[in-house]
Amino acid sequence: MTDSLLGLDEPPQPQGAKGAYRVLARKYRPQTFSELIGQDAMVTTLGNAIKRDRLAHAFLLTGVRGVGKTSTARLIAKALNCIGPDGQGGPTIDPCGACEPCRAIAEGRHIDVIEMDAASHTGIDDIREIIEASRYAAVSARYKIYIIDEVHMLSKAAFNGLLKTLEEPPAHVKFLFATTEVAKVPVTVLSRCQRFDLRRIPAELLAQHFSMVCEAEGAEVEPEALALIARAAEGSARDGLSILDQAIAHAGMEGGAVAAAAVRAMLGLSDRGAIRDLFGLLVEGDAPAALASLRGQYDLGVDPQAVLRTLLETVHGVTLTKLGTTPAAGQAVEEVQALERWAAALSFPALHRLWQLLLKGHDEVARAVLPIEAAEMALLRVIHASQLPDPGELARQIASGAFQAPAGGGAGGPAPAPAPAGPRDMAELAQLLQDKGRFQLAQQVHDYLRPIRFAPPEIEAGTVRPMPREFAQELASALKELTGRAWKIALSEAAGAPSVRETIEAQAAAERDAVLRSPMVAAAMEAFPDAELSGWTRTRSNVA
């Protein structure tokens, strides 16, 4: 094996006059499986395989960048070749780190652990060297191990040349492959390997890990700043440590702890509180204030595309909250309360429409010559579209005749259509909800609301029984979507007039009494005391 195929990382620089600084991503690379965060399932499988002596001859490690593929490959090499402090040990999931094989592998100088970067050694000639060298026994280790990083970049000829050796390797050889694009690895290679999919590391685990790194480095970092870095890392420990390195250096220039505001400024992130304010303005339809909020963040250096991305995250968060999912760990109380408030006020169709409009705006801003102007137009489109019925509802209005066509028009185009006439009483309100498929709301209005003041778009009502806390908001949201007007629903402890159901039942009882009092029926009932009035159908509305 030529020198060009040796370790990817240079060994640690000796401390002395040179004293080269090692970045955090290299300094805190895991040296044991216990330090490998977020991959518990894989560690358990490997541990059981080692204990039962059921080791595969080839492993394929796949996952996004920075989750520990190459580090895991080196840990496996140490686990298989560890001989223990006394030199008598065997393969173990907890390599000692003190014996010569462990130290040599950790420093990238073990002659029997060969690393190759497939990105720069893609041809059949490079693989031929591996095939020839694999025939010879290990020099000093238990196993000769080949670690091939970014294996998907090998040429077709190189893959084909490797197949026979990969399928029937000598007993002293192990292959460890790492790749970020497993779909590009031929199926013939995949079928000959034991595959491990390394998962993205959860943000809360990354934040905990970064906190321990900061403590070891003697750096003071605000918890919110660590959370921001963890989210920006997108599941990659290496990316997160690189960002943390930059944040610590930034704070070192100014002195003091690493603040969340400094991390936001460094990453170009928008303040989540400002985004919540902006989202609230979009929901309320306040265009001037929304544009002013966007411009304020832009003047602070926030990328317009980042604003739209965070708004998309907010819509997603509201939707999950409406579904009843548990809030994410570390989520601010203010954010949880805001999401719950919007989840109660917005319907699923409205949230889906918000998502589509913001997603379209995000893509437009990414391609725009004038990003901030494109972002402003995207927000205006969201605000104006929120005042219109969705296409499905518009089609239902047209089919039912509730939609009124514009009267007149001229050279400038047709005049806007007037809003459809609203319900005139509680019965019509219940019927409207029933016709539009809001069956639960229709039944609640029909059975339980006792009108006190009915003056659309404002309704004040008492209730037959206690109603759910979010009922008034859900009813107002549904009516806004169905009628295009903002409604105000107030529930009172006052008695109010009878509900629609109570009115219908009272009318039915009065009609039954009138029938029983008629001379013919009264005479029949007197002649036949055990007789009952049968075949009577109580009159009621169509609302179930």
Coordinates of N, CA, C and O in Angstrom, one line a residue, residues 245-399:
D245 N -17.0 26.6 17.6 CA -15.7 27.1 17.6 C -15.7 28.6 17.1 O -15.0 29.5 17.7
Q246 N -16.4 28.9 16.1 CA -16.5 30.3 15.6 C -17.2 31.2 16.6 O -16.7 32.3 16.8
A247 N -18.2 30.7 17.3 CA -18.9 31.5 18.3 C -18.0 31.9 19.4 O -18.0 33.0 19.9
I248 N -17.2 30.9 19.9 CA -16.3 31.1 21.0 C -15.2 32.1 20.6 O -14.9 33.0 21.4
A249 N -14.7 32.0 19.4 CA -13.7 33.0 18.9 C -14.3 34.4 18.8 O -13.7 35.4 19.1
H250 N -15.6 34.4 18.4 CA -16.3 35.7 18.2 C -16.4 36.4 19.6 O -16.2 37.6 19.8
A251 N -16.8 35.6 20.6 CA -17.0 36.1 22.0 C -15.6 36.5 22.6 O -15.5 37.4 23.3
G252 N -14.6 35.7 22.2 CA -13.3 36.1 22.7 C -12.8 37.4 22.2 O -12.0 38.1 23.0
M253 N -13.2 37.9 21.1 CA -12.9 39.2 20.6 C -13.5 40.3 21.4 O -13.0 41.3 21.6
E254 N -14.8 40.0 21.8 CA -15.6 41.0 22.5 C -15.5 40.8 24.0 O -15.9 41.7 24.8
G255 N -15.1 39.7 24.5 CA -15.1 39.4 25.9 C -16.4 38.9 26.4 O -17.5 39.3 25.9
G256 N -16.4 38.1 27.5 CA -17.7 37.7 28.1 C -18.2 36.4 27.5 O -17.5 35.7 26.7
A257 N -19.4 36.0 27.9 CA -20.0 34.8 27.4 C -20.5 34.9 26.0 O -20.7 35.9 25.5
V258 N -20.7 33.7 25.4 CA -21.3 33.6 24.1 C -22.8 33.8 24.2 O -23.4 33.0 24.8
A259 N -23.3 34.9 23.7 CA -24.7 35.2 23.9 C -25.5 34.7 22.7 O -25.0 34.6 21.6
A260 N -26.8 34.5 22.9 CA -27.7 34.0 21.9 C -27.8 35.0 20.8 O -27.8 34.7 19.6
A261 N -27.8 36.3 21.2 CA -28.0 37.4 20.1 C -26.8 37.4 19.2 O -26.9 37.6 18.0
A262 N -25.6 37.1 19.8 CA -24.4 37.1 19.0 C -24.4 35.9 18.0 O -23.9 36.0 16.9
V263 N -24.9 34.8 18.5 CA -24.9 33.6 17.6 C -25.9 33.9 16.4 O -25.7 33.5 15.3
R264 N -27.1 34.5 16.8 CA -28.1 34.8 15.7 C -27.4 35.7 14.7 O -27.6 35.5 13.5
A265 N -26.7 36.7 15.2 CA -26.1 37.7 14.2 C -25.0 37.0 13.4 O -24.9 37.2 12.2
M266 N -24.3 36.1 14.0 CA -23.2 35.4 13.3 C -23.8 34.4 12.2 O -23.2 34.3 11.1
L267 N -24.9 33.8 12.6 CA -25.5 32.8 11.6 C -26.5 33.5 10.7 O -27.0 32.8 9.8
G268 N -26.8 34.7 10.9 CA -27.8 35.4 10.1 C -29.2 34.9 10.4 O -30.1 34.9 9.5
L269 N -29.4 34.4 11.6 CA -30.7 33.9 12.0 C -31.6 35.1 12.5 O -31.2 36.0 13.1
S270 N -32.9 34.9 12.3 CA -33.9 35.9 12.8 C -34.2 35.6 14.2 O -34.3 34.4 14.6
D271 N -34.6 36.6 15.0 CA -35.0 36.4 16.4 C -36.4 35.7 16.3 O -37.3 36.2 15.7
R272 N -36.5 34.6 17.1 CA -37.8 33.9 17.0 C -39.0 34.7 17.6 O -40.1 34.5 17.2
G273 N -38.6 35.6 18.6 CA -39.7 36.4 19.1 C -40.2 37.4 18.0 O -41.4 37.6 17.8
A274 N -39.3 37.9 17.2 CA -39.7 38.8 16.1 C -40.4 38.0 15.0 O -41.4 38.6 14.4
I275 N -40.1 36.8 14.8 CA -40.8 36.0 13.8 C -42.2 35.7 14.3 O -43.2 35.7 13.5
R276 N -42.4 35.4 15.6 CA -43.7 35.2 16.2 C -44.6 36.5 16.0 O -45.7 36.4 15.6
D277 N -44.0 37.6 16.2 CA -44.7 38.9 16.0 C -45.1 39.0 14.5 O -46.3 39.4 14.2
L278 N -44.2 38.7 13.6 CA -44.5 38.8 12.2 C -45.6 37.8 11.8 O -46.5 38.2 11.1
F279 N -45.5 36.6 12.3 CA -46.5 35.6 12.0 C -47.9 36.1 12.5 O -48.9 35.9 11.8
G280 N -47.9 36.7 13.7 CA -49.2 37.2 14.2 C -49.8 38.3 13.3 O -51.0 38.3 13.1
L281 N -48.9 39.1 12.8 CA -49.4 40.2 11.9 C -49.9 39.6 10.6 O -50.9 40.1 10.0
L282 N -49.3 38.5 10.1 CA -49.8 37.9 8.9 C -51.2 37.3 9.1 O -52.1 37.4 8.3
V283 N -51.3 36.7 10.3 CA -52.6 36.0 10.6 C -53.7 37.1 10.7 O -54.9 36.9 10.3
E284 N -53.3 38.3 11.3 CA -54.3 39.3 11.5 C -54.6 40.1 10.3 O -55.5 40.9 10.2
G285 N -53.7 40.0 9.2 CA -53.9 40.7 8.0 C -53.4 42.1 8.0 O -53.9 42.9 7.2
D286 N -52.5 42.4 8.9 CA -52.0 43.8 9.0 C -50.8 44.0 8.1 O -49.6 43.8 8.5
A287 N -51.0 44.4 6.9 CA -50.0 44.5 5.9 C -48.9 45.5 6.2 O -47.7 45.2 6.1
P288 N -49.2 46.8 6.5 CA -48.2 47.8 6.8 C -47.3 47.3 8.0 O -46.0 47.4 7.9
A289 N -47.8 46.8 9.0 CA -47.0 46.4 10.2 C -46.2 45.2 9.8 O -45.0 45.1 10.3
A290 N -46.7 44.3 9.0 CA -45.9 43.1 8.6 C -44.7 43.5 7.8 O -43.6 43.0 8.0
L291 N -44.9 44.4 6.8 CA -43.8 44.9 6.0 C -42.7 45.6 6.8 O -41.5 45.5 6.6
A292 N -43.2 46.4 7.8 CA -42.3 47.1 8.7 C -41.5 46.2 9.5 O -40.3 46.4 9.7
S293 N -42.1 45.1 10.0 CA -41.4 44.1 10.8 C -40.3 43.4 9.9 O -39.2 43.2 10.4
L294 N -40.7 43.0 8.7 CA -39.7 42.4 7.8 C -38.6 43.3 7.5 O -37.4 42.9 7.5
R295 N -38.8 44.6 7.2 CA -37.8 45.5 6.9 C -36.8 45.7 8.1 O -35.6 45.9 8.0
G296 N -37.4 45.7 9.3 CA -36.6 45.8 10.5 C -35.6 44.7 10.7 O -34.5 44.9 11.1
Q297 N -36.1 43.5 10.4 CA -35.2 42.4 10.5 C -34.1 42.4 9.4 O -33.0 42.1 9.6
Y298 N -34.5 42.8 8.2 CA -33.6 43.0 7.1 C -32.5 44.0 7.4 O -31.3 43.8 7.1
D299 N -32.9 45.1 8.0 CA -31.9 46.1 8.4 C -30.9 45.6 9.4 O -29.8 46.1 9.5
L300 N -31.3 44.6 10.2 CA -30.4 44.0 11.2 C -29.5 43.0 10.6 O -28.6 42.4 11.3
G301 N -29.6 42.7 9.3 CA -28.8 41.8 8.6 C -29.3 40.4 8.4 O -28.6 39.5 8.0
V302 N -30.6 40.2 8.7 CA -31.2 38.9 8.6 C -31.6 38.7 7.1 O -32.2 39.5 6.4
D303 N -31.2 37.5 6.6 CA -31.5 37.1 5.2 C -33.0 37.0 5.0 O -33.7 36.3 5.8
P304 N -33.7 37.6 4.0 CA -35.1 37.5 3.8 C -35.5 36.0 3.6 O -36.6 35.6 4.1
Q305 N -34.7 35.2 3.0 CA -35.0 33.8 2.8 C -35.0 33.1 4.2 O -35.8 32.2 4.4
A306 N -34.1 33.5 5.1 CA -34.2 32.9 6.5 C -35.4 33.3 7.2 O -36.0 32.5 8.0
V307 N -36.0 34.5 7.0 CA -37.2 34.9 7.6 C -38.4 34.0 7.1 O -39.2 33.4 7.9
L308 N -38.4 33.8 5.8 CA -39.5 32.9 5.3 C -39.3 31.4 5.7 O -40.3 30.8 6.0
R309 N -38.1 31.0 5.8 CA -37.9 29.7 6.3 C -38.4 29.5 7.8 O -39.0 28.5 8.1
T310 N -38.1 30.5 8.6 CA -38.6 30.4 10.0 C -40.1 30.5 10.1 O -40.7 29.9 10.9
L311 N -40.7 31.3 9.2 CA -42.1 31.4 9.1 C -42.7 30.0 8.7 O -43.7 29.6 9.3
L312 N -42.1 29.3 7.8 CA -42.5 27.9 7.4 C -42.4 27.0 8.7 O -43.3 26.2 8.9
E313 N -41.3 27.1 9.4 CA -41.1 26.3 10.6 C -42.3 26.6 11.6 O -42.8 25.7 12.3
T314 N -42.7 27.9 11.7 CA -43.8 28.3 12.6 C -45.1 27.6 12.1 O -45.8 27.1 13.0
V315 N -45.4 27.7 10.9 CA -46.6 27.0 10.4 C -46.6 25.6 10.7 O -47.6 25.0 11.1
H316 N -45.4 24.9 10.5 CA -45.3 23.5 10.8 C -45.5 23.3 12.3 O -46.2 22.3 12.6
G317 N -45.0 24.1 13.1 CA -45.1 24.0 14.5 C -46.6 24.1 15.0 O -47.1 23.4 15.8
V318 N -47.3 25.1 14.4 CA -48.7 25.3 14.7 C -49.5 24.1 14.3 O -50.4 23.6 15.0
T319 N -49.2 23.5 13.1 CA -49.9 22.3 12.6 C -49.7 21.1 13.6 O -50.7 20.4 13.9
L320 N -48.5 20.9 14.0 CA -48.2 19.8 14.9 C -48.9 20.1 16.3 O -49.4 19.1 16.9
T321 N -49.0 21.3 16.7 CA -49.6 21.6 18.0 C -51.1 21.3 17.8 O -51.8 20.8 18.7
K322 N -51.7 21.7 16.7 CA -53.1 21.4 16.4 C -53.4 19.9 16.4 O -54.5 19.5 16.8
L323 N -52.4 19.1 16.1 CA -52.6 17.7 16.1 C -52.4 17.1 17.5 O -52.7 15.9 17.7
G324 N -51.9 17.9 18.4 CA -51.8 17.5 19.8 C -50.4 16.9 20.1 O -50.3 16.2 21.1
T325 N -49.4 17.1 19.3 CA -48.1 16.6 19.6 C -47.5 17.3 20.8 O -47.8 18.4 21.1
T326 N -46.5 16.6 21.4 CA -45.8 17.2 22.6 C -44.8 18.2 22.2 O -44.1 18.0 21.2
P327 N -44.8 19.4 22.9 CA -43.8 20.4 22.5 C -42.4 19.9 22.5 O -42.1 19.0 23.4
A328 N -41.5 20.4 21.7 CA -40.1 20.0 21.6 C -39.4 20.4 22.9 O -39.7 21.4 23.6
A329 N -38.4 19.6 23.3 CA -37.7 19.9 24.5 C -36.9 21.2 24.4 O -36.3 21.5 23.3
G330 N -37.0 22.0 25.4 CA -36.3 23.3 25.4 C -37.0 24.4 24.7 O -36.5 25.5 24.6
Q331 N -38.2 24.1 24.3 CA -39.0 25.2 23.6 C -39.5 26.2 24.6 O -39.9 25.9 25.7
A332 N -39.3 27.5 24.3 CA -39.7 28.6 25.2 C -41.2 28.5 25.5 O -42.0 28.2 24.7
V333 N -41.5 28.9 26.7 CA -42.9 28.9 27.2 C -43.7 29.9 26.3 O -44.9 29.6 25.9
E334 N -43.2 31.0 26.0 CA -43.9 32.0 25.1 C -44.2 31.4 23.8 O -45.3 31.6 23.2
E335 N -43.2 30.6 23.2 CA -43.5 30.1 21.9 C -44.5 29.0 21.9 O -45.4 28.9 21.1
V336 N -44.5 28.2 23.0 CA -45.6 27.1 23.2 C -46.9 27.8 23.3 O -47.9 27.3 22.6
Q337 N -47.1 28.8 24.1 CA -48.3 29.5 24.2 C -48.8 30.1 22.9 O -50.0 30.0 22.6
A338 N -47.9 30.7 22.1 CA -48.3 31.3 20.9 C -48.8 30.2 19.9 O -49.8 30.4 19.2
L339 N -48.1 29.1 19.8 CA -48.5 28.0 18.9 C -49.8 27.5 19.3 O -50.6 27.2 18.4
E340 N -50.1 27.3 20.6 CA -51.4 26.9 21.0 C -52.5 27.8 20.7 O -53.6 27.4 20.3
R341 N -52.2 29.1 20.8 CA -53.2 30.1 20.4 C -53.5 30.1 18.9 O -54.7 30.1 18.5
W342 N -52.5 30.0 18.1 CA -52.8 30.0 16.7 C -53.4 28.6 16.3 O -54.2 28.6 15.3
A343 N -53.0 27.6 16.9 CA -53.6 26.3 16.6 C -55.1 26.3 16.8 O -55.9 25.6 16.1
A344 N -55.6 27.0 17.9 CA -57.0 27.1 18.2 C -57.7 28.0 17.2 O -58.9 27.8 16.9
A345 N -57.0 29.0 16.6 CA -57.7 30.0 15.8 C -57.6 29.6 14.3 O -58.5 30.0 13.5
L346 N -56.7 28.8 13.9 CA -56.5 28.5 12.5 C -57.0 27.0 12.2 O -56.7 26.1 12.9
S347 N -57.7 26.9 11.1 CA -58.1 25.5 10.6 C -57.0 24.9 9.8 O -56.1 25.5 9.4
F348 N -57.2 23.6 9.6 CA -56.2 22.8 8.9 C -56.1 23.3 7.4 O -55.0 23.5 6.9
P349 N -57.2 23.6 6.7 CA -57.1 24.2 5.4 C -56.4 25.5 5.3 O -55.6 25.7 4.4
A350 N -56.6 26.3 6.3 CA -55.9 27.6 6.4 C -54.4 27.4 6.6 O -53.6 28.1 6.0
L351 N -54.0 26.5 7.4 CA -52.6 26.2 7.7 C -51.9 25.6 6.4 O -50.8 26.0 6.1
H352 N -52.6 24.7 5.7 CA -52.1 24.2 4.5 C -51.9 25.3 3.4 O -50.9 25.3 2.7
R353 N -52.8 26.2 3.4 CA -52.7 27.3 2.4 C -51.5 28.2 2.8 O -50.8 28.6 1.9
L354 N -51.4 28.5 4.1 CA -50.3 29.3 4.5 C -48.9 28.6 4.1 O -48.0 29.3 3.7
W355 N -48.9 27.3 4.4 CA -47.6 26.6 4.0 C -47.3 26.7 2.5 O -46.2 27.0 2.2
Q356 N -48.3 26.5 1.7 CA -48.1 26.5 0.3 C -47.6 27.9 -0.2 O -46.7 28.1 -1.0
L357 N -48.3 29.0 0.3 CA -47.9 30.3 -0.1 C -46.5 30.7 0.4 O -45.8 31.3 -0.3
L358 N -46.2 30.4 1.6 CA -44.9 30.7 2.1 C -43.8 29.9 1.4 O -42.7 30.4 1.2
L359 N -44.1 28.6 1.1 CA -43.1 27.8 0.4 C -42.8 28.4 -1.0 O -41.7 28.4 -1.4
K360 N -43.9 28.8 -1.6 CA -43.7 29.4 -3.0 C -42.9 30.7 -2.8 O -42.0 31.0 -3.6
G361 N -43.2 31.5 -1.8 CA -42.4 32.7 -1.6 C -41.0 32.4 -1.3 O -40.1 33.2 -1.7
H362 N -40.7 31.4 -0.5 CA -39.3 31.0 -0.2 C -38.5 30.7 -1.4 O -37.4 31.1 -1.6
D363 N -39.1 29.9 -2.3 CA -38.5 29.6 -3.6 C -38.3 30.8 -4.4 O -37.2 30.9 -5.1
E364 N -39.2 31.7 -4.5 CA -39.1 32.9 -5.3 C -37.9 33.8 -4.8 O -37.2 34.3 -5.5
V365 N -37.8 33.9 -3.4 CA -36.8 34.8 -2.9 C -35.4 34.2 -3.2 O -34.4 34.9 -3.4
A366 N -35.3 32.8 -3.1 CA -34.0 32.2 -3.4 C -33.5 32.5 -4.8 O -32.3 32.5 -5.0
R367 N -34.5 32.7 -5.8 CA -34.1 32.9 -7.2 C -34.1 34.4 -7.5 O -33.7 34.8 -8.6
A368 N -34.6 35.3 -6.6 CA -34.9 36.7 -7.0 C -33.7 37.5 -7.1 O -32.7 37.3 -6.4
V369 N -33.7 38.5 -8.0 CA -32.6 39.5 -8.2 C -32.8 40.5 -7.0 O -31.8 41.0 -6.5
L370 N -34.0 40.7 -6.6 CA -34.2 41.6 -5.4 C -34.9 40.8 -4.3 O -36.1 40.8 -4.2
P371 N -34.1 40.2 -3.5 CA -34.7 39.3 -2.4 C -35.6 40.0 -1.5 O -36.7 39.4 -1.2
I372 N -35.3 41.1 -0.9 CA -36.2 41.8 0.1 C -37.5 42.2 -0.6 O -38.6 42.0 0.0
E373 N -37.4 42.7 -1.8 CA -38.7 43.0 -2.5 C -39.5 41.8 -2.8 O -40.8 41.8 -2.6
A374 N -38.9 40.7 -3.2 CA -39.6 39.5 -3.4 C -40.2 39.0 -2.1 O -41.4 38.5 -2.1
A375 N -39.5 39.1 -1.0 CA -40.1 38.7 0.3 C -41.3 39.5 0.7 O -42.3 39.0 1.2
E376 N -41.2 40.8 0.4 CA -42.4 41.7 0.8 C -43.6 41.3 -0.1 O -44.7 41.2 0.5
M377 N -43.4 41.1 -1.4 CA -44.5 40.7 -2.2 C -45.1 39.3 -1.8 O -46.3 39.1 -1.8
A378 N -44.2 38.4 -1.3 CA -44.7 37.1 -0.9 C -45.6 37.3 0.4 O -46.6 36.6 0.5
L379 N -45.2 38.1 1.3 CA -46.0 38.3 2.5 C -47.3 39.0 2.2 O -48.3 38.7 2.8
L380 N -47.3 40.0 1.2 CA -48.5 40.6 0.8 C -49.5 39.6 0.2 O -50.7 39.6 0.4
R381 N -48.9 38.7 -0.6 CA -49.8 37.6 -1.2 C -50.4 36.8 -0.1 O -51.6 36.4 -0.2
V382 N -49.6 36.5 0.9 CA -50.2 35.7 2.0 C -51.3 36.4 2.7 O -52.4 35.8 3.0
I383 N -51.1 37.7 3.0 CA -52.1 38.5 3.7 C -53.4 38.6 2.9 O -54.5 38.4 3.3
H384 N -53.3 38.9 1.6 CA -54.5 39.1 0.7 C -55.2 37.7 0.5 O -56.4 37.7 0.4
A385 N -54.4 36.7 0.3 CA -55.0 35.3 0.1 C -55.7 34.8 1.4 O -56.7 34.1 1.2
S386 N -55.3 35.3 2.5 CA -56.0 34.9 3.8 C -57.4 35.4 3.9 O -58.2 34.9 4.6
Q387 N -57.7 36.4 3.1 CA -59.1 37.0 3.1 C -60.0 36.4 2.1 O -61.2 36.8 2.0
L388 N -59.5 35.4 1.4 CA -60.3 34.8 0.3 C -60.6 33.4 0.7 O -59.9 32.7 1.4
P389 N -61.8 32.8 0.3 CA -62.1 31.4 0.5 C -61.1 30.5 -0.3 O -60.7 30.9 -1.4
D390 N -60.8 29.4 0.2 CA -60.0 28.5 -0.6 C -60.7 28.0 -1.8 O -62.0 28.0 -1.8
P391 N -60.0 27.4 -2.8 CA -60.7 27.0 -4.1 C -61.8 26.0 -3.8 O -62.9 26.1 -4.5
G392 N -61.6 25.1 -2.9 CA -62.7 24.1 -2.7 C -63.9 24.7 -2.1 O -65.1 24.4 -2.5
E393 N -63.7 25.7 -1.1 CA -64.9 26.3 -0.5 C -65.6 27.2 -1.6 O -66.8 27.3 -1.6
L394 N -64.8 27.9 -2.4 CA -65.4 28.7 -3.5 C -66.3 27.9 -4.4 O -67.4 28.3 -4.8
A395 N -65.8 26.7 -4.7 CA -66.5 25.8 -5.6 C -67.8 25.4 -4.9 O -68.9 25.3 -5.6
R396 N -67.8 25.1 -3.6 CA -69.0 24.7 -2.9 C -70.0 25.9 -2.9 O -71.2 25.7 -2.9
Q397 N -69.5 27.1 -2.7 CA -70.4 28.3 -2.7 C -71.1 28.4 -4.0 O -72.3 28.7 -4.1
I398 N -70.3 28.2 -5.1 CA -70.9 28.4 -6.4 C -72.0 27.3 -6.6 O -73.1 27.5 -7.1
A399 N -71.6 26.0 -6.2 CA -72.5 24.9 -6.4 C -73.8 25.1 -5.6 O -74.9 24.7 -6.0

